[in-house]
Every structure is written in structure tokens, then in C-alpha cells.
Coordinates of C-alpha atoms and ligand atoms in Angstrom, one line a residue:
M1 CA -0.7 0.0 0.2
N2 CA 1.3 3.3 -0.7
I3 CA 1.3 5.6 2.6
T4 CA 0.3 9.2 1.5
W5 CA 0.1 12.1 4.4
N6 CA -3.9 11.4 3.3
T7 CA -3.8 8.0 4.1
I8 CA -2.0 9.2 8.1
A9 CA -4.9 12.0 7.9
G10 CA -7.4 9.3 7.8
F11 CA -6.6 7.6 10.5
F12 CA -6.4 9.8 12.8
A13 CA -9.3 12.1 12.2
P14 CA -11.5 10.1 14.6
W15 CA -9.0 10.7 17.2
L16 CA -9.0 14.2 16.0
I17 CA -12.8 14.5 16.3
T18 CA -12.6 12.9 19.4
A19 CA -10.7 15.5 20.9
G20 CA -12.7 17.8 19.3
V21 CA -15.9 16.5 20.4
L22 CA -13.6 16.6 24.2
L23 CA -13.2 20.4 23.8
L24 CA -16.6 21.7 23.2
H25 CA -17.9 19.5 25.3
I26 CA -15.9 21.0 28.0
V27 CA -15.9 24.2 27.3
L28 CA -19.3 25.3 25.6
P29 CA -21.3 26.2 28.1
A30 CA -24.1 23.2 30.0
R31 CA -26.7 22.3 31.6
R32 CA -25.7 20.6 35.0
V33 CA -28.8 18.5 35.5
A34 CA -29.6 15.3 38.0
G35 CA -29.7 11.9 36.6
Y36 CA -31.3 8.4 37.7
V37 CA -28.3 7.5 38.8
V38 CA -27.3 7.2 43.0
D39 CA -23.9 7.8 43.9
E40 CA -22.7 4.8 45.7
K41 CA -20.2 7.5 47.5
S42 CA -22.5 10.4 48.3
G43 CA -26.1 8.5 48.3
T44 CA -27.5 11.2 46.2
R45 CA -27.8 11.7 41.9
L46 CA -25.1 12.4 40.0
T47 CA -25.2 15.1 38.5
Y48 CA -23.9 16.1 34.3
R49 CA -23.6 18.4 32.2
L50 CA -25.8 18.1 29.0
N51 CA -24.3 19.8 25.9
G52 CA -25.1 17.4 23.3
M53 CA -26.8 19.7 20.2
A54 CA -24.3 22.7 20.4
V55 CA -21.4 20.2 20.2
F56 CA -22.5 18.1 17.5
L57 CA -24.3 20.8 15.8
L58 CA -21.7 22.6 15.8
S59 CA -19.7 20.2 14.8
M60 CA -21.9 19.8 11.5
A61 CA -21.1 23.9 10.9
I62 CA -17.3 22.9 11.6
F63 CA -17.2 20.0 8.5
G64 CA -19.4 22.4 6.5
G65 CA -17.0 25.1 6.4
L66 CA -14.6 23.3 5.9
G67 CA -16.3 21.8 3.2
L68 CA -17.5 25.5 1.7
G69 CA -13.8 27.1 2.1
S70 CA -12.6 24.1 -0.4
I71 CA -10.3 22.7 2.3
I72 CA -11.6 19.7 3.4
P73 CA -13.8 17.9 0.1
F74 CA -17.1 17.0 1.7
N75 CA -16.4 13.1 0.4
W76 CA -13.2 13.2 2.7
L77 CA -14.3 10.9 5.2
Y78 CA -15.6 8.7 3.1
T79 CA -12.7 8.1 0.3
H80 CA -10.6 7.9 3.4
R81 CA -13.4 5.3 5.1
W82 CA -11.0 2.5 5.3
E83 CA -8.0 4.1 7.1
G84 CA -10.8 6.0 8.7
L85 CA -12.4 2.7 10.4
A86 CA -8.9 1.4 11.2
G87 CA -8.3 4.8 12.6
A88 CA -10.7 4.7 15.1
V89 CA -10.5 0.3 15.5
T90 CA -6.7 1.4 17.4
L91 CA -8.1 4.4 19.1
G92 CA -11.2 1.6 20.9
M93 CA -9.1 -0.9 21.2
I94 CA -6.3 2.5 23.4
G95 CA -9.9 3.9 25.3
S96 CA -10.8 0.8 26.5
L97 CA -7.7 -0.6 27.9
A98 CA -7.3 2.9 29.7
V99 CA -11.0 3.0 31.4
V100 CA -9.9 -0.7 32.6
L101 CA -6.8 -0.4 33.2
G102 CA -5.4 -0.2 37.1
K103 CA -8.7 0.0 37.8
P104 CA -10.5 -2.6 40.4
K105 CA -11.4 -5.7 39.4
V106 CA -15.0 -6.6 39.2
K107 CA -14.7 -10.5 38.3
P108 CA -12.1 -12.7 38.7
G109 CA -9.7 -13.1 35.0
F110 CA -9.6 -10.3 33.2
I111 CA -12.2 -10.9 29.8
A112 CA -15.3 -10.0 31.5
D113 CA -13.5 -6.7 33.1
F114 CA -12.0 -5.5 30.0
F115 CA -15.6 -6.5 28.7
L116 CA -17.9 -5.6 30.0
G117 CA -16.0 -2.8 32.8
R118 CA -14.3 -1.6 36.4
S119 CA -16.1 1.8 36.9
K120 CA -19.4 2.5 36.7
N121 CA -20.0 6.2 36.5
P122 CA -16.8 7.6 36.0
Q123 CA -16.2 11.2 35.5
Y124 CA -13.3 13.0 34.4
F125 CA -11.9 17.0 34.4
N126 CA -13.5 18.2 37.6
R127 CA -16.5 16.2 36.5
R128 CA -17.5 18.2 34.1
V129 CA -17.3 15.3 31.4
D130 CA -19.4 11.7 32.3
A131 CA -17.5 8.6 30.8
K132 CA -20.7 7.3 29.7
M133 CA -22.5 11.0 27.8
F134 CA -19.6 12.0 26.2
L135 CA -18.8 8.3 24.7
Y136 CA -22.0 8.9 23.5
L137 CA -21.6 12.5 21.9
V138 CA -18.3 11.4 20.1
G139 CA -19.9 8.4 18.8
A140 CA -23.5 10.3 17.2
T141 CA -20.8 13.3 15.7
L142 CA -18.5 11.1 14.1
L143 CA -21.7 9.0 12.7
G144 CA -23.7 12.3 11.4
L145 CA -20.3 13.3 9.9
N146 CA -19.4 10.3 7.6
I147 CA -23.2 10.1 6.7
L148 CA -22.2 13.6 5.7
S149 CA -19.8 12.8 4.3
F150 CA -20.7 9.6 2.2
A151 CA -24.6 11.6 1.0
A152 CA -21.7 14.2 -0.2
H153 CA -19.7 11.4 -1.6
H154 CA -22.5 10.4 -4.1
V155 CA -23.9 13.9 -4.5
M156 CA -20.5 14.8 -6.2
Q157 CA -19.9 11.4 -8.5
H158 CA -24.1 12.0 -9.7
P159 CA -23.8 15.2 -10.3
G160 CA -27.7 16.6 -11.4
N161 CA -28.5 13.3 -10.6
A162 CA -28.8 12.8 -6.8
S163 CA -30.4 10.2 -5.7
P164 CA -33.8 11.4 -3.5
S165 CA -33.3 7.8 -1.7
V166 CA -29.8 8.9 -0.1
I167 CA -31.2 12.4 0.6
L168 CA -34.6 10.4 2.6
Y169 CA -31.8 8.1 4.5
T170 CA -29.4 11.2 5.0
V171 CA -33.4 13.3 6.6
L172 CA -33.7 10.2 8.5
F173 CA -30.3 9.4 9.3
F174 CA -30.6 13.0 11.3
W175 CA -33.4 12.5 12.4
F176 CA -32.6 10.4 14.1
L177 CA -30.0 11.7 15.8
L178 CA -31.5 15.1 16.3
D179 CA -34.0 12.6 17.8
Y180 CA -31.3 12.1 20.6
M181 CA -28.6 15.4 21.3
T182 CA -33.4 16.7 22.0
F183 CA -33.5 14.7 24.5
E184 CA -30.0 13.7 25.8
R185 CA -31.1 14.6 30.0
V186 CA -34.2 11.0 28.5
H187 CA -31.1 8.8 27.9
L188 CA -30.0 9.6 31.9
Y189 CA -32.6 7.3 32.0
T190 CA -31.8 4.0 30.2
Y191 CA -30.1 0.9 30.8
D192 CA -26.6 1.6 29.7
L193 CA -27.0 4.5 32.8
F194 CA -27.6 2.9 35.4
A195 CA -26.9 -0.7 34.4
E196 CA -23.5 -0.5 33.1
R197 CA -20.4 0.1 33.4
V198 CA -17.6 1.2 30.8
G199 CA -15.4 -1.5 28.9
F200 CA -14.8 -2.4 25.6
K201 CA -18.9 -2.4 25.4
L202 CA -19.6 0.1 25.9
T203 CA -16.2 2.6 24.5
F204 CA -15.3 0.7 21.6
G205 CA -18.6 0.7 21.2
C206 CA -19.7 4.0 21.1
L207 CA -16.1 4.7 19.7
T208 CA -16.3 3.1 16.7
F209 CA -18.8 0.7 15.9
Y210 CA -21.8 3.0 16.3
P211 CA -20.0 6.1 13.7
Y212 CA -18.7 2.8 11.3
F213 CA -21.3 0.4 11.5
Y214 CA -23.8 2.7 12.1
A215 CA -23.7 3.6 8.5
V216 CA -23.4 0.4 7.0
G217 CA -26.4 1.2 4.8
L218 CA -24.5 4.5 2.8
W219 CA -21.2 3.1 3.6
T220 CA -22.0 0.4 0.1
V221 CA -24.3 2.7 -1.9
A222 CA -23.4 5.6 -1.7
P223 CA -21.6 5.0 -5.1
L224 CA -23.8 3.4 -6.7
P225 CA -26.9 5.8 -8.9
S226 CA -30.1 6.6 -7.6
P227 CA -32.4 3.4 -8.1
N228 CA -35.5 5.5 -9.3
L229 CA -37.9 4.5 -6.0
S230 CA -41.3 6.3 -6.6
P231 CA -42.2 8.9 -4.6
V232 CA -44.4 6.7 -2.6
L233 CA -42.8 4.3 -2.1
L234 CA -40.5 6.6 0.4
A235 CA -43.4 8.2 1.4
L236 CA -43.8 4.3 3.1
Y237 CA -40.1 4.2 3.9
A238 CA -40.4 7.8 5.7
A239 CA -43.8 6.1 7.5
I240 CA -42.1 2.7 9.0
F241 CA -38.6 4.5 10.3
F242 CA -41.7 7.6 12.0
L243 CA -44.2 4.5 13.0
G244 CA -40.4 3.5 14.7
W245 CA -39.7 6.7 16.1
G246 CA -43.6 7.0 17.6
F247 CA -43.2 3.7 20.0
A248 CA -39.2 4.4 21.0
R249 CA -39.5 8.3 21.2
G250 CA -44.0 7.6 23.4
A251 CA -42.2 4.2 25.4
N252 CA -39.1 7.0 26.5
M253 CA -41.1 9.9 27.1
Q254 CA -44.2 8.4 29.1
K255 CA -41.9 6.0 30.7
F256 CA -39.6 9.7 31.8
Y257 CA -42.6 11.3 33.4
F258 CA -43.2 9.1 35.1
K259 CA -40.3 8.3 36.7
T260 CA -39.9 12.1 37.0
Q261 CA -43.6 12.5 37.8
P262 CA -45.4 9.8 38.8
D263 CA -49.0 11.4 38.8
K264 CA -49.2 13.6 36.0
S265 CA -50.9 11.7 32.6
F266 CA -48.6 11.6 29.8
M267 CA -49.5 14.6 27.2
G268 CA -51.9 15.9 29.6
V269 CA -54.0 12.8 27.9
F270 CA -53.5 9.3 29.6
K271 CA -53.3 9.0 33.5
P272 CA -50.9 6.5 34.2
A273 CA -52.1 3.2 35.6
V274 CA -49.6 1.4 37.0
V275 CA -49.4 -2.4 39.2
S276 CA -48.0 -1.2 42.2
D277 CA -47.2 -3.5 45.6
G278 CA -47.4 0.3 47.6
T279 CA -43.2 -0.1 47.3
H280 CA -42.9 0.2 43.4
S281 CA -45.3 0.9 40.3
L282 CA -44.7 -0.3 36.9
L283 CA -46.5 2.0 34.1
C284 CA -48.7 -0.9 32.5
S285 CA -50.6 2.0 30.5
G286 CA -50.4 3.5 27.4
F287 CA -46.8 2.9 25.4
W288 CA -45.9 0.5 28.3
G289 CA -49.1 -1.4 28.0
I290 CA -49.6 -3.4 24.4
S291 CA -45.9 -4.5 24.6
R292 CA -43.0 -4.4 27.3
H293 CA -41.0 -3.3 25.3
V294 CA -42.6 -1.8 22.7
N295 CA -39.3 0.4 22.8
Y296 CA -37.7 -2.2 20.2
L297 CA -39.5 -2.6 18.0
G298 CA -39.7 0.6 17.4
E299 CA -35.7 0.6 17.2
V300 CA -35.8 -2.4 14.6
L301 CA -38.5 0.0 12.5
M302 CA -36.7 2.7 12.0
A303 CA -33.3 1.3 11.4
T304 CA -36.1 -1.4 8.6
G305 CA -37.5 2.2 7.4
L306 CA -33.4 3.9 6.6
T307 CA -32.8 0.3 5.2
L308 CA -35.4 0.4 3.2
S309 CA -34.9 4.0 1.8
L310 CA -31.2 3.0 -0.2
G311 CA -34.0 1.5 -2.5
Y312 CA -31.3 -1.3 -3.2
P313 CA -33.2 -4.3 -1.2
L314 CA -31.0 -6.8 -2.5
V315 CA -27.8 -5.2 -1.9
W316 CA -27.8 -7.3 1.9
W317 CA -24.9 -5.8 3.9
A318 CA -27.2 -2.6 4.5
W319 CA -29.5 -5.3 6.8
L320 CA -26.7 -5.7 8.4
Y321 CA -27.6 -2.6 10.5
P322 CA -31.6 -3.3 11.7
L323 CA -30.1 -7.1 12.5
Y324 CA -27.6 -5.9 14.8
Y325 CA -31.3 -4.6 16.3
V326 CA -32.8 -7.3 16.6
L327 CA -29.8 -9.7 17.8
L328 CA -28.9 -6.5 20.8
L329 CA -32.7 -5.9 21.7
T330 CA -33.7 -9.1 22.2
T331 CA -30.8 -10.3 23.8
R332 CA -31.1 -7.0 26.2
E333 CA -34.9 -7.6 26.8
R334 CA -34.1 -10.9 28.4
D335 CA -31.0 -8.9 30.0
D336 CA -33.9 -6.6 31.5
E337 CA -36.2 -8.9 31.9
K338 CA -33.9 -10.8 34.6
R339 CA -32.9 -8.1 35.9
C340 CA -36.9 -6.5 37.0
R341 CA -37.3 -9.6 38.1
A342 CA -34.7 -9.6 40.7
K343 CA -36.0 -6.3 41.5
Y344 CA -39.1 -5.8 41.8
G345 CA -40.0 -10.0 42.2
A346 CA -44.0 -10.9 42.9
L347 CA -45.1 -7.5 40.7
W348 CA -43.3 -8.1 38.2
E349 CA -45.8 -11.4 37.3
E350 CA -48.3 -9.2 37.7
Y351 CA -46.6 -6.6 35.6
V352 CA -46.6 -9.7 33.1
Q353 CA -49.7 -11.2 33.7
K354 CA -51.5 -7.8 32.4
V355 CA -48.8 -7.7 29.2
P356 CA -47.8 -10.6 28.0
K357 CA -45.9 -9.4 25.5
R358 CA -42.0 -9.0 25.6
I359 CA -42.0 -6.6 22.9
I360 CA -44.4 -6.7 19.7
P361 CA -47.8 -6.7 20.4
W362 CA -50.1 -9.3 19.8
V363 CA -47.4 -10.6 18.1
Y364 CA -44.6 -11.8 21.2
Ligands
NDP1 P1 -35.8 0.9 28.6 O1 -36.5 2.0 28.3 O2 -37.0 -0.2 27.6 O3 -35.5 0.9 30.0 C1 -35.6 -0.5 30.9 C2 -35.8 -0.4 32.6 O4 -37.1 0.6 32.5 C3 -35.7 -1.5 32.9 O5 -34.7 -1.9 33.7 C4 -36.8 -0.8 33.7 O6 -35.8 -0.4 35.3 C5 -37.9 0.2 34.0 N1 -39.1 -0.7 33.3 C6 -39.6 -1.6 33.3 N2 -40.7 -1.8 33.0 C7 -40.9 -0.8 32.9 C8 -42.9 -0.8 33.3 N3 -44.0 -1.2 32.8 N4 -42.7 0.7 33.6 C9 -42.0 1.6 34.4 N5 -40.2 0.9 34.4 C10 -40.7 -0.1 33.8 O7 -34.7 0.8 28.4 P2 -33.4 0.8 27.9 O8 -32.6 1.7 28.8 O9 -32.6 -0.2 27.4 O10 -33.3 1.6 26.0 C11 -33.9 3.3 26.7 C12 -34.3 3.3 25.1 O11 -33.1 3.7 23.9 C13 -34.9 2.2 24.7 O12 -35.8 3.2 23.8 C14 -34.1 2.0 23.1 O13 -34.6 1.3 22.3 C15 -33.2 2.8 23.0 N6 -32.0 1.6 22.3 C16 -30.8 3.0 21.6 C17 -30.5 1.7 20.7 C18 -29.1 2.9 19.6 O14 -28.2 2.1 19.7 N7 -30.2 3.2 19.2 C19 -29.1 0.8 22.1 C20 -30.1 0.3 22.6 C21 -31.2 0.9 23.3 P3 -36.0 0.6 36.6 O15 -35.6 -0.7 37.3 O16 -36.0 1.9 37.0 O17 -38.1 0.1 37.4

């Protein structure tokens, strides 16, 4: 292989972007909010500095500025995607080791600790940076930049004949990313935040897997010409995506309000119906009454809508993305079920009787 400065720059691009996101996250103004996790040392809720939307938008604006100023071509991350992936793999491995080595052991042997992590909720820079929230922010930002650059490559390869499918895919993906930033606070109430440690799974997952694997559809399809999908099909695929988004966002918001303001009606309409044992309560109405994890169905539908919108259903690479969600979320649902059964005991059984389906209403 002929190693050029561009190859080296491509390799270090994810490192530079990670450093840039860290800098922006530290210096930009942020709101400090209490999360769901209780700090074991102080016994109070852990607090977080959140400024994801500002960091994300400024990063996209810098990308746009560099492209418009002809300093870095818009499709540069696409043309150096393999070097970028190699750099991100290396960074993900180094980051995973750094966050685990030297920390007190959780399990005997190194492999399980390396994979699942040792520290629960590490925060750095005088508690300005929470490791988990920062990792999600870097992953989303690098993914956003990759998607823009991959889409730009398509447009530059097909001047005057860009595919509406690629445009729709890019818009839907940005909806997905901006939705996360808009509801960054709600994410503080999710499984990874309160139940997982920081190891390879989360570090490699966010620095490497999230920004590159999630873009696998456009990675494959970007050089291809427009599949000329009809507007009806484009609208149908967008509808599948938004149906999924409705399930995922709706369930997350309903649970968020239930945990923070238990008596408040969701969207001013749905009064929370619960099963309760006097100590704990579980929602069994609205989204949480049609299946026990309809939010997971929502994620799979969003991924399916995105893949279909590319217009190449026979390109099997693009299907890896929804397939990954099916595998991730069906196993996660089983893990969460075990955790909830242990935590809620007979109350969980009562909930299961009331809401018998795990993920897909009436089916599974
Ligand atoms: P959930 O939001 O479903 O959270 C599960 C937890 O919610 C349980 O452990 C329990 O915690 C509580 N809970 C369960 N049932 C009830 C109920 N009936 N009433 C009240 N509380 C209940 O799962 P996740 O945290 O895994 O996911 C959060 C979001 O993130 C989802 O939308 C998911 O799809 C999304 N996600 C996105 C991914 C991506 O890559 N885009 C990857 C993984 C997840 P407690 O002990 O607090 O009661």
C-alpha cells in the first residue's frame, strides 16, 4: 500500500474529531442536571453537564465550513473511510484498555472485566465530563459527519442526478441523531446509564462501532446510481421509520415522566395506570400496556425504514443494520427481564400477566 499524508490523516481523523468533541464539550456552556443513577459515595443523584446539541451542531457547521472553503472536500471522510475505520478501531481498543486498566477488579480474570468494564460511572475533568454521556456524544457526532460525507460522495459522483433515496436516508438519520440530542436528558434514565459499567462494550461501541457500523447502508450504497424509487415508496419507507420513532420516543417519554412526575398525565391525556405493591409501581398503560418493550420494536422499525429508503433491498450489507438491532434488543430484553424480575419480584409477575407480550404487541 502506498502510504501518503492523506492515509495518515485518514487514520487519525477519528482521533482528531474525538479530541475536538471533547474540547467543545468542555468549553461550551452546558446545563447541569441530576440523573437517575445514585452516586454510591454521596448517596445523592449523580449530576451531568449536558450540551450535546450545541456540540453536535457546531461540529456539523465546522464540517460544512471546511467543505465550502475547499479546505477539506465534503467527501473526504468517505474517500478515507477505511483508514478512518482502522484509526477508530485502534482508538476504541486503546480507550477500552485505558478505562479498565488499574481499576479495582469486579470479576476474576481480565476478559469479562475488559469487555463489561470495571467503573460504573466515571467522571473526569472535575466532573465536567461523564464518560458514558461523552462517549455517546462522540459516537453520534462522528456518525453524523460520516453520514454527511458519504452522502456528499454520492452527490459528487452523480452531479445533477443525486438519488432522492440517499437524501431521504440522510434526513431520516439526522432526525434520529437530533432526536437523541434533543432528549439527551431522557437518556440518563436508560439501561446503559444505570445498569452497565464502562468497558470495551461501551467504549469500542461508541468510538468505533456506532460511527462506522451504523453507516453501513450508505457506506455500501453511496457510489451506486439512484434506484429511482417512486414517491409512494419513499413515503412508505419514511412512514415505517416514523412509526418506529413514535413507539421508541413515545415509550421513553412516557417512562421518563412517570419516573420524574409519577402522577402527571402523559401528553396531558394518558393518566398513568400502574400495578403497585405499595413500595414500587410499574406502568401498565399506554406504550407500556401494549408490550413490555415496544420501544425496542420502534428501534427495529426505524432501522428497517432507513435501510429500505436506500432503495437497494438486495444489497445484503445494508440489512446488517436492522439485523444488529434485532440481535441486540432481543438479548437486551431478556437481560432486562431478569433484572426486573429480581428487583420487582411478585410485582413483575403481575405486570407480565397484565402485559404478556415482550416486544411486538399481540405477537411476541
Ligand atoms: P427501557 O427504556 O425499556 O428501560 C428498561 C427499564 O425500565 C427497566 O430496567 C426498568 O428499570 C424500567 N421499566 C421496565 N418496565 C417498566 C414499566 N412498565 N414501568 C416503569 N418502568 C419500567 O430500555 P433501555 O434502557 O434498554 O432503552 C432505552 C431506549 O434506548 C429505548 O428506546 C431503546 O430502544 C434505546 N436504545 C437505542 C439503541 C441505539 O443504538 N439506538 C441501543 C439500545 C437502546 P427500573 O429499575 O428503573 O424500573
